[in-house]
Amino acid sequence: MRVPLSWLREYVDVAEGVTADDVFAALVSVGFEEEELHGFDISGPVVVGQVLSFEEEPQKNGKTIRWCQVDVGEAEPRGIVCGASNFAQGDKVVVTLPGSVLPGPFPIAARKTYGHVSDGMIASARELGLGDEHNGILILSTLGIDAPVGTDAIALLGLDDQAVEINVTPDRGYAFSIRGVAREYAHATGADFRDPAEHEFSEVAPGSGFPITVDAEPLRHNPAVQEFVARVVRDVDPTRPTPPWMVARLALAGIRTLGVLIDITNYVMLELGNPIHGYDLDKLSGGITVRRAQPGEKMTTLDGQERSLHVEDLLITDESGPIGLAGVMGGGTTEMSDTTRNVLIEAAIFDPISIARTARRHKLPSEASKRFERGVDPLVPFVAARRVAELMVELAGGRIDELGGALYSEFEIAGIALPAEFIPGLIGVDYTDEEIVDALEMIGAEVTETSDGWHVIPPSWRPDLTDKWTLAEEVARIHGLDRIPSVLPTPPSGRGLTGAQQGRRRVANALAAAGLIETPSFPFTTEAQNHLHGSASGVALPSIKLANPLDGQAPYLRRSLIPGLMQTAHRNISRGLTDLAIFETGSVFLPEPGVAYGTDEVPPLGQRPSDETLAELNASIPPQRRHIAALFTGNATPRQPDRAVEAYSLSDALDTVRVIAVAAGVDIDVAQGSRAALHPGRAGVLSVAGTEVGYVGELHPSVASEADLPGRAVVLEVDLDSVLALAGARVVAASLSTYTAATQDVSLVVDAAVPAGELRAALVEGAGELLESARLVDDYRGQGVDDGKKSLTYALRFRAPDRTLTAAEATEAKLAGVAVASERFGASIRD
């Protein structure tokens, strides 16, 4: 909301010398956000001049200019070149003299042009920032102005005004008006506020005789139309100029001038917060009926667009059909124009939900809908209609007719019980009873004392005040949020991160330290992605579909983190970042077959649900497991001198699995496996102590291609909750032996189908406690090894905690491992 300061001063006492920054500070103190300062960005000298004479001079380019002599109140007239031709000798105009600056910025200087030295410029309305008109210069007589030559035109036209812009939150729609902001400024500063809507009903009551009917079903619990006021003004002159002070204020408020009649309705909307619409009375057929649209009905709105209407759209109609989308935009058939002589003024209160739906349905946001959907003061329409009528009499020469009408019903504002100790206990400030009552009465509430506190009736313009919590917020806001103490709670001794939280943080930090980049993503995906990545066999498992998804193309909760990493990789690759090692930790949703999740029972707001209700809500949520996943694509080592390019491969993913295992404090075994989304023969199953905890492998080429991932992409995914649970509550660091290790290698020949991980497990089992590590270093198939066989070489390291091992002891342990491998897989030592 943009608030011109001159307009603000009409309804609240702004002290002399108060700057725009001071106004910003005051409004921020009562809860508004500072946005921008707006002005006309004009500096003088800009004066009233009078055209004494001019000579028309045709140019070679076909253009005709005028060489003018203009009196600007100096001893001698100034010679000015002007390209416009809409003025005559004797007209008074706005002259920008050398040294002045117009919006742009556009500095004015004496310069030679068209064979003359132009000593200034005669300005148009657009050049002054007063409108879009640029075809001709601004003639002051068209604005009803006859000021002496040499008068300061900046002050004369209101171009020295400024507007402060504040952000208005959806619950404070009353602040979309000068009235509302002036009241808030008074709250902040204690200045006297003059309410422009404070009138006796007898002063603003409309005439009678104009037929108004409502034939519209309500939406939810609100009536379609709460009030509808109509007034008639006759014999207006729509060609009269809008006065400069109104043009300047509308421009500062972000509204362009459209003629005096429309300008008046916009002006009152900004002033009082009630949108107003004017109809050309002579174009109406019969009375007004407010109703819902009929199937297949269409209408043309003021923007010239023909719109197909929805049966929920609320319409203003006459006997000819729709003449307006209620609360959103009027129709083209009855719009006010330069031929309008008699005006019907409409001021109404429409159902906020209906207006919001219509504006969004037709993609037609407007200043009117913005106010209606946030709630308009139900006491304002009569005042607003009268204010428009009076301005049309004053500025457009009309007269108020006795013809009019109104539909309205009594409304009641629900009172709120406010216990005496509630606000101090909630806010943490020892407000006195007097402070609480003063704050509530200051915002316009009626406060009545009760035995245990107060009964509070909120003001009509504050539909957001519905309970004691919102009243507490108002008291805190009025007395200053800076009074609320900033005290950090002291945690009980021994509290901190849980074991699972520490484990997750440790694993994530380890991956980041290993060079991977964490890339969180949204937990939503498609059913196809869940089917492909969410199960080991590719068999469809149940997925949870959201009732109100953020993206209709991805309405399911994910069963795997891999689709999100693939999207992140694709996005980065499309921007030229092709070498990626990324990971994510997050929840996946794993519903159990045959179990129905979700609920239609929503507990009431404002109170804590019972333990039974919380248990039912938790049971309606599918199990959520915390997973960690990584994706590698591109080059691990870029091209550089003396080193070849090394692409990411399965070994990088396996190294990452080892990093996770060390950080979690477990041993993760890798065995040959399969996965629907992974390349056959390049996929492994991850397990801890015989329990499957994840998988690793290369994405199937078709899957990578469909995701627009060039080259190879290697992935891994681990059930982090399971891994940490299997690790136990604490990770105990192994003691370091000070004795020398004994190292030996062993090459075993086995069938090609034997998994290397299972053969290693047999070696480890047989070698016993002296074996410290066993690492696969070679997989050979070729000359010297029979067809269908392979030779796997393991680097073994032996160490004892209490002595230096002899070579014989290490060899004995090695042969014990080979014996178990031979018994289990028929392994033999390669010659």
Short mmCIF file of N, CA and C in Angstrom, two decimals, residues 159-234:
data_model
loop_
_atom_site.label_atom_id
_atom_site.label_comp_id
_atom_site.label_asym_id
_atom_site.label_seq_id
_atom_site.Cartn_x
_atom_site.Cartn_y
_atom_site.Cartn_z
N LEU A 159 3.63 18.09 -6.93
CA LEU A 159 4.76 17.23 -7.30
C LEU A 159 5.83 17.18 -6.22
N ASP A 160 5.61 17.90 -5.12
CA ASP A 160 6.56 17.85 -4.00
C ASP A 160 6.14 16.83 -2.95
N ASP A 161 5.08 16.10 -3.21
CA ASP A 161 4.57 15.10 -2.27
C ASP A 161 5.39 13.81 -2.38
N GLN A 162 5.32 12.99 -1.35
CA GLN A 162 5.96 11.67 -1.34
C GLN A 162 4.98 10.64 -0.82
N ALA A 163 5.24 9.38 -1.14
CA ALA A 163 4.40 8.29 -0.65
C ALA A 163 5.28 7.22 -0.04
N VAL A 164 4.91 6.76 1.16
CA VAL A 164 5.60 5.63 1.78
C VAL A 164 4.84 4.36 1.40
N GLU A 165 5.59 3.34 1.01
CA GLU A 165 4.96 2.06 0.65
C GLU A 165 5.26 1.04 1.74
N ILE A 166 4.21 0.39 2.25
CA ILE A 166 4.35 -0.64 3.28
C ILE A 166 3.77 -1.94 2.76
N ASN A 167 4.26 -3.04 3.29
CA ASN A 167 3.74 -4.36 2.96
C ASN A 167 2.59 -4.68 3.90
N VAL A 168 1.44 -5.01 3.33
CA VAL A 168 0.25 -5.32 4.13
C VAL A 168 0.04 -6.82 4.11
N THR A 169 0.07 -7.45 5.28
CA THR A 169 -0.13 -8.89 5.37
C THR A 169 -1.60 -9.24 5.12
N PRO A 170 -1.89 -10.49 4.71
CA PRO A 170 -3.27 -10.84 4.34
C PRO A 170 -4.29 -10.65 5.45
N ASP A 171 -3.87 -10.70 6.73
CA ASP A 171 -4.83 -10.59 7.82
C ASP A 171 -5.14 -9.14 8.20
N ARG A 172 -4.53 -8.18 7.52
CA ARG A 172 -4.72 -6.78 7.90
C ARG A 172 -5.20 -5.97 6.71
N GLY A 173 -6.28 -6.44 6.09
CA GLY A 173 -6.81 -5.79 4.91
C GLY A 173 -7.25 -4.37 5.14
N TYR A 174 -7.58 -4.00 6.38
CA TYR A 174 -8.00 -2.63 6.67
C TYR A 174 -6.91 -1.62 6.34
N ALA A 175 -5.64 -2.08 6.28
CA ALA A 175 -4.54 -1.18 5.99
C ALA A 175 -4.38 -0.92 4.50
N PHE A 176 -5.26 -1.48 3.65
CA PHE A 176 -5.28 -1.12 2.24
C PHE A 176 -6.12 0.15 2.06
N SER A 177 -5.98 1.08 2.95
CA SER A 177 -6.72 2.35 2.87
C SER A 177 -5.94 3.41 3.62
N ILE A 178 -6.11 4.66 3.21
CA ILE A 178 -5.51 5.77 3.94
C ILE A 178 -6.10 5.82 5.35
N ARG A 179 -7.39 5.54 5.45
CA ARG A 179 -8.06 5.52 6.76
C ARG A 179 -7.37 4.55 7.72
N GLY A 180 -7.10 3.33 7.23
CA GLY A 180 -6.49 2.33 8.09
C GLY A 180 -5.07 2.66 8.47
N VAL A 181 -4.28 3.16 7.52
CA VAL A 181 -2.89 3.49 7.82
C VAL A 181 -2.82 4.70 8.75
N ALA A 182 -3.70 5.68 8.56
CA ALA A 182 -3.71 6.85 9.44
C ALA A 182 -4.01 6.43 10.87
N ARG A 183 -4.93 5.49 11.04
CA ARG A 183 -5.24 5.00 12.39
C ARG A 183 -4.02 4.33 13.01
N GLU A 184 -3.31 3.52 12.20
CA GLU A 184 -2.12 2.84 12.73
C GLU A 184 -1.02 3.84 13.07
N TYR A 185 -0.89 4.89 12.27
CA TYR A 185 0.10 5.92 12.60
C TYR A 185 -0.25 6.60 13.92
N ALA A 186 -1.54 6.80 14.14
CA ALA A 186 -1.98 7.37 15.42
C ALA A 186 -1.66 6.43 16.58
N HIS A 187 -1.84 5.11 16.36
CA HIS A 187 -1.48 4.15 17.40
C HIS A 187 0.00 4.24 17.75
N ALA A 188 0.83 4.42 16.72
CA ALA A 188 2.28 4.41 16.92
C ALA A 188 2.78 5.68 17.59
N THR A 189 2.16 6.81 17.30
CA THR A 189 2.70 8.09 17.74
C THR A 189 1.85 8.80 18.79
N GLY A 190 0.61 8.35 18.98
CA GLY A 190 -0.29 9.04 19.90
C GLY A 190 -0.93 10.26 19.28
N ALA A 191 -0.74 10.49 17.98
CA ALA A 191 -1.33 11.65 17.31
C ALA A 191 -2.84 11.49 17.21
N ASP A 192 -3.54 12.62 17.07
CA ASP A 192 -4.99 12.60 16.96
C ASP A 192 -5.41 12.08 15.58
N PHE A 193 -6.36 11.15 15.59
CA PHE A 193 -6.86 10.53 14.37
C PHE A 193 -8.28 11.01 14.11
N ARG A 194 -8.56 11.38 12.85
CA ARG A 194 -9.90 11.81 12.45
C ARG A 194 -10.46 10.79 11.47
N ASP A 195 -11.48 10.05 11.87
CA ASP A 195 -12.01 8.95 11.06
C ASP A 195 -12.91 9.52 9.96
N PRO A 196 -12.50 9.35 8.68
CA PRO A 196 -13.35 9.87 7.59
C PRO A 196 -14.65 9.09 7.42
N ALA A 197 -14.76 7.93 8.07
CA ALA A 197 -15.98 7.12 7.94
C ALA A 197 -16.95 7.34 9.08
N GLU A 198 -16.67 8.29 9.94
CA GLU A 198 -17.52 8.51 11.11
C GLU A 198 -18.64 9.49 10.75
N HIS A 199 -19.79 8.96 10.41
CA HIS A 199 -20.96 9.76 10.04
C HIS A 199 -22.21 9.12 10.63
N GLU A 200 -23.18 9.93 10.92
CA GLU A 200 -24.49 9.40 11.30
C GLU A 200 -25.15 8.76 10.09
N PHE A 201 -25.94 7.73 10.33
CA PHE A 201 -26.57 7.02 9.21
C PHE A 201 -27.48 7.96 8.41
N SER A 202 -28.11 8.90 9.10
CA SER A 202 -29.01 9.82 8.39
C SER A 202 -28.25 10.67 7.37
N GLU A 203 -26.95 10.88 7.61
CA GLU A 203 -26.15 11.68 6.69
C GLU A 203 -25.79 10.91 5.42
N VAL A 204 -25.70 9.60 5.51
CA VAL A 204 -25.20 8.81 4.39
C VAL A 204 -26.24 7.87 3.81
N ALA A 205 -27.44 7.89 4.34
CA ALA A 205 -28.48 6.99 3.83
C ALA A 205 -28.79 7.32 2.37
N PRO A 206 -28.86 6.31 1.50
CA PRO A 206 -29.14 6.57 0.09
C PRO A 206 -30.63 6.83 -0.13
N GLY A 207 -30.97 7.22 -1.35
CA GLY A 207 -32.37 7.40 -1.70
C GLY A 207 -33.06 6.06 -1.83
N SER A 208 -34.18 6.05 -2.52
CA SER A 208 -34.95 4.82 -2.68
C SER A 208 -35.50 4.78 -4.10
N GLY A 209 -36.10 3.64 -4.44
CA GLY A 209 -36.77 3.51 -5.73
C GLY A 209 -36.01 2.74 -6.77
N PHE A 210 -34.70 2.53 -6.55
CA PHE A 210 -33.94 1.76 -7.53
C PHE A 210 -33.98 0.29 -7.13
N PRO A 211 -34.46 -0.58 -8.03
CA PRO A 211 -34.64 -1.99 -7.66
C PRO A 211 -33.31 -2.75 -7.58
N ILE A 212 -33.08 -3.41 -6.44
CA ILE A 212 -31.89 -4.24 -6.21
C ILE A 212 -32.35 -5.57 -5.64
N THR A 213 -31.94 -6.66 -6.24
CA THR A 213 -32.29 -7.98 -5.73
C THR A 213 -31.04 -8.85 -5.69
N VAL A 214 -31.07 -9.84 -4.81
CA VAL A 214 -29.97 -10.80 -4.69
C VAL A 214 -30.54 -12.19 -4.90
N ASP A 215 -30.00 -12.88 -5.88
CA ASP A 215 -30.44 -14.24 -6.19
C ASP A 215 -29.20 -15.12 -6.32
N ALA A 216 -28.46 -15.26 -5.20
CA ALA A 216 -27.18 -15.98 -5.23
C ALA A 216 -27.07 -16.85 -3.99
N GLU A 217 -26.76 -18.11 -4.22
CA GLU A 217 -26.55 -19.03 -3.11
C GLU A 217 -25.22 -18.67 -2.43
N PRO A 218 -25.18 -18.77 -1.09
CA PRO A 218 -23.92 -18.48 -0.41
C PRO A 218 -22.92 -19.62 -0.58
N LEU A 219 -21.65 -19.28 -0.46
CA LEU A 219 -20.59 -20.28 -0.41
C LEU A 219 -20.23 -20.49 1.06
N ARG A 220 -20.10 -21.73 1.47
CA ARG A 220 -19.81 -22.07 2.86
C ARG A 220 -20.84 -21.42 3.76
N HIS A 221 -20.37 -20.59 4.72
CA HIS A 221 -21.30 -20.02 5.69
C HIS A 221 -21.55 -18.54 5.48
N ASN A 222 -20.94 -17.95 4.46
CA ASN A 222 -21.07 -16.51 4.27
C ASN A 222 -22.11 -16.20 3.20
N PRO A 223 -22.91 -15.17 3.43
CA PRO A 223 -23.83 -14.76 2.37
C PRO A 223 -23.06 -14.21 1.19
N ALA A 224 -23.60 -14.38 -0.01
CA ALA A 224 -22.91 -13.91 -1.21
C ALA A 224 -22.74 -12.40 -1.19
N VAL A 225 -23.76 -11.69 -0.70
CA VAL A 225 -23.72 -10.23 -0.61
C VAL A 225 -24.16 -9.83 0.78
N GLN A 226 -23.29 -9.15 1.52
CA GLN A 226 -23.66 -8.70 2.86
C GLN A 226 -24.35 -7.34 2.81
N GLU A 227 -23.89 -6.49 1.89
CA GLU A 227 -24.51 -5.16 1.71
C GLU A 227 -24.42 -4.77 0.25
N PHE A 228 -25.37 -3.96 -0.19
CA PHE A 228 -25.33 -3.40 -1.54
C PHE A 228 -26.01 -2.05 -1.48
N VAL A 229 -25.22 -1.00 -1.72
CA VAL A 229 -25.72 0.38 -1.66
C VAL A 229 -25.62 0.99 -3.04
N ALA A 230 -26.69 1.65 -3.48
CA ALA A 230 -26.70 2.31 -4.79
C ALA A 230 -27.15 3.75 -4.63
N ARG A 231 -26.41 4.66 -5.28
CA ARG A 231 -26.78 6.08 -5.30
C ARG A 231 -26.73 6.56 -6.73
N VAL A 232 -27.47 7.60 -7.03
CA VAL A 232 -27.51 8.16 -8.38
C VAL A 232 -27.07 9.62 -8.34
N VAL A 233 -26.18 9.96 -9.27
CA VAL A 233 -25.75 11.35 -9.47
C VAL A 233 -26.05 11.70 -10.92
N ARG A 234 -26.74 12.79 -11.13
CA ARG A 234 -27.16 13.18 -12.49
C ARG A 234 -26.41 14.43 -12.96
#
